């Protein structure tokens, strides 16, 4: 709730910034507020022409938020650019697809598209004890 308050302040300062919507999506998702999470995700997707917003709406109505997130990941993988690798890993981790998330995180690492912020990413908590995650940290010089 505190994060949402701060994000609303951020939105007042820089109205409609796509990252504000993305982080609102994360907050609502963590809180289990699917309708609000979907609205924020849809706002985020609206900045990128590769997403069919009507398809996202239909998927949400028929199958729920995780189905939309899965659809987004599939779309991102189909159009994968190195800048998307970290986001793909994040979204896969949100869906509980640990091994797939690690594969994309490794790709992001190889291209130097990650930073220390990954240590604080709530969606990567389930990866912390995984040897593959630990290897990435070691490669970044962030482990013992």
Short mmCIF file of C-alpha atoms in Angstrom, two decimals:
data_model
loop_
_atom_site.label_atom_id
_atom_site.label_comp_id
_atom_site.label_asym_id
_atom_site.label_seq_id
_atom_site.Cartn_x
_atom_site.Cartn_y
_atom_site.Cartn_z
CA UNK A 1 0.00 0.00 0.00
CA UNK A 2 2.87 2.34 0.79
CA UNK A 3 4.44 1.59 -2.60
CA UNK A 4 1.16 2.47 -4.31
CA UNK A 5 1.00 5.78 -2.43
CA UNK A 6 4.50 6.62 -3.64
CA UNK A 7 3.68 5.51 -7.17
CA UNK A 8 0.61 7.76 -7.19
CA UNK A 9 2.83 10.68 -6.17
CA UNK A 10 5.24 9.73 -8.95
CA UNK A 11 2.34 9.63 -11.39
CA UNK A 12 1.31 13.14 -10.35
CA UNK A 13 4.84 14.40 -10.98
CA UNK A 14 5.26 12.68 -14.33
CA UNK A 15 1.76 11.83 -15.52
CA UNK A 16 1.36 8.52 -17.35
CA UNK A 17 4.98 7.36 -17.25
CA UNK A 18 5.04 3.73 -18.39
CA UNK A 19 7.27 2.59 -15.54
CA UNK A 20 4.83 3.94 -12.97
CA UNK A 21 2.14 1.72 -14.45
CA UNK A 22 4.51 -1.27 -14.54
CA UNK A 23 5.36 -0.88 -10.86
CA UNK A 24 1.70 -0.35 -9.97
CA UNK A 25 1.05 -3.64 -11.73
CA UNK A 26 3.67 -5.32 -9.53
CA UNK A 27 2.19 -3.83 -6.36
CA UNK A 28 -1.38 -4.79 -7.19
CA UNK A 29 -0.23 -8.25 -8.27
CA UNK A 30 1.52 -8.80 -4.93
CA UNK A 31 -1.60 -7.63 -3.12
CA UNK A 32 -3.78 -10.04 -5.09
CA UNK A 33 -5.86 -7.25 -6.62
CA UNK A 34 -6.27 -8.74 -10.08
CA UNK A 35 -8.58 -6.12 -11.60
CA UNK A 36 -6.35 -3.22 -10.59
CA UNK A 37 -3.23 -5.15 -11.58
CA UNK A 38 -4.70 -5.83 -15.00
CA UNK A 39 -5.62 -2.16 -15.52
CA UNK A 40 -2.04 -1.15 -14.70
CA UNK A 41 -0.60 -3.86 -16.92
CA UNK A 42 -2.85 -2.78 -19.78
CA UNK A 43 -1.64 0.81 -19.35
CA UNK A 44 1.95 -0.44 -19.53
CA UNK A 45 1.29 -2.54 -22.62
CA UNK A 46 -0.41 0.39 -24.36
CA UNK A 47 3.00 2.05 -24.82
CA UNK A 48 4.20 -0.79 -27.05
CA UNK A 49 2.53 -1.49 -30.41
CA UNK A 50 3.57 -5.16 -30.37
CA UNK A 51 0.80 -5.95 -27.87
CA UNK A 52 -2.79 -6.50 -28.95
CA UNK A 53 -4.73 -4.87 -26.11
CA UNK A 54 -8.03 -6.38 -27.22
CA UNK A 55 -6.47 -9.84 -27.07
CA UNK A 56 -5.16 -9.07 -23.57
CA UNK A 57 -8.62 -7.96 -22.48
CA UNK A 58 -10.22 -11.11 -23.86
CA UNK A 59 -7.64 -13.36 -22.21
CA UNK A 60 -8.18 -11.58 -18.89
CA UNK A 61 -11.96 -11.98 -19.10
CA UNK A 62 -11.70 -15.66 -20.02
CA UNK A 63 -8.73 -16.86 -17.99
CA UNK A 64 -7.50 -14.24 -15.53
CA UNK A 65 -4.38 -12.25 -14.86
CA UNK A 66 -1.80 -15.04 -14.90
CA UNK A 67 -3.01 -16.06 -18.35
CA UNK A 68 -2.44 -12.50 -19.56
CA UNK A 69 1.02 -12.48 -18.01
CA UNK A 70 1.79 -15.79 -19.72
CA UNK A 71 0.55 -14.35 -23.04
CA UNK A 72 2.77 -11.29 -22.50
CA UNK A 73 5.81 -13.50 -21.88
CA UNK A 74 5.11 -15.51 -25.03
CA UNK A 75 4.82 -12.27 -26.99
CA UNK A 76 8.05 -10.97 -25.49
CA UNK A 77 9.89 -14.19 -26.30
CA UNK A 78 8.61 -14.08 -29.88
CA UNK A 79 9.97 -10.56 -30.29
CA UNK A 80 12.88 -11.00 -27.87
CA UNK A 81 15.42 -8.25 -27.93
CA UNK A 82 18.24 -8.19 -25.44
CA UNK A 83 16.56 -5.36 -23.54
CA UNK A 84 13.58 -7.62 -22.82
CA UNK A 85 15.53 -10.50 -21.27
CA UNK A 86 15.43 -9.21 -17.69
CA UNK A 87 11.71 -8.43 -17.97
CA UNK A 88 11.01 -11.89 -19.36
CA UNK A 89 12.91 -13.40 -16.43
CA UNK A 90 10.95 -11.23 -14.01
CA UNK A 91 7.58 -12.18 -15.46
CA UNK A 92 8.46 -15.88 -15.56
CA UNK A 93 9.51 -15.72 -11.91
CA UNK A 94 6.14 -14.11 -11.10
CA UNK A 95 4.48 -17.10 -12.77
CA UNK A 96 6.60 -19.52 -10.72
CA UNK A 97 8.55 -20.75 -13.75
CA UNK A 98 11.89 -20.80 -11.97
CA UNK A 99 14.11 -22.65 -14.45
CA UNK A 100 12.81 -20.63 -17.39
CA UNK A 101 13.27 -17.41 -15.43
CA UNK A 102 16.87 -18.36 -14.69
CA UNK A 103 17.54 -19.08 -18.36
CA UNK A 104 16.42 -15.57 -19.32
CA UNK A 105 18.26 -14.02 -16.38
CA UNK A 106 21.43 -15.76 -17.55
CA UNK A 107 20.89 -14.32 -21.05
CA UNK A 108 20.46 -10.86 -19.56
CA UNK A 109 23.65 -11.33 -17.53
CA UNK A 110 25.64 -12.42 -20.60
CA UNK A 111 24.59 -9.21 -22.34
CA UNK A 112 25.24 -7.04 -19.26
CA UNK A 113 21.54 -6.17 -19.03
CA UNK A 114 21.15 -6.65 -15.27
CA UNK A 115 22.44 -4.84 -12.21
CA UNK A 116 22.51 -5.03 -8.44
CA UNK A 117 18.80 -4.16 -8.31
CA UNK A 118 18.04 -7.81 -9.07
CA UNK A 119 19.02 -8.56 -5.46
CA UNK A 120 16.01 -6.56 -4.28
CA UNK A 121 13.51 -7.74 -6.86
CA UNK A 122 10.70 -9.41 -4.91
CA UNK A 123 9.92 -11.67 -7.85
CA UNK A 124 13.39 -13.21 -7.69
CA UNK A 125 13.19 -14.20 -4.01
CA UNK A 126 12.43 -17.78 -5.00
CA UNK A 127 15.64 -17.85 -7.05
CA UNK A 128 18.06 -16.78 -4.34
CA UNK A 129 19.09 -20.27 -3.20
CA UNK A 130 19.35 -21.65 -6.72
CA UNK A 131 22.94 -22.40 -7.82
CA UNK A 132 22.29 -20.78 -11.22
CA UNK A 133 21.23 -17.54 -9.54
CA UNK A 134 24.25 -17.74 -7.25
CA UNK A 135 26.49 -18.20 -10.32
CA UNK A 136 25.09 -14.99 -11.81
CA UNK A 137 25.82 -13.15 -8.56
CA UNK A 138 29.33 -14.54 -8.56
CA UNK A 139 29.80 -13.42 -12.14
CA UNK A 140 28.70 -9.94 -11.09
CA UNK A 141 31.12 -9.98 -8.16
CA UNK A 142 28.25 -9.95 -5.65
CA UNK A 143 28.83 -13.21 -3.77
CA UNK A 144 31.30 -14.43 -1.15
#
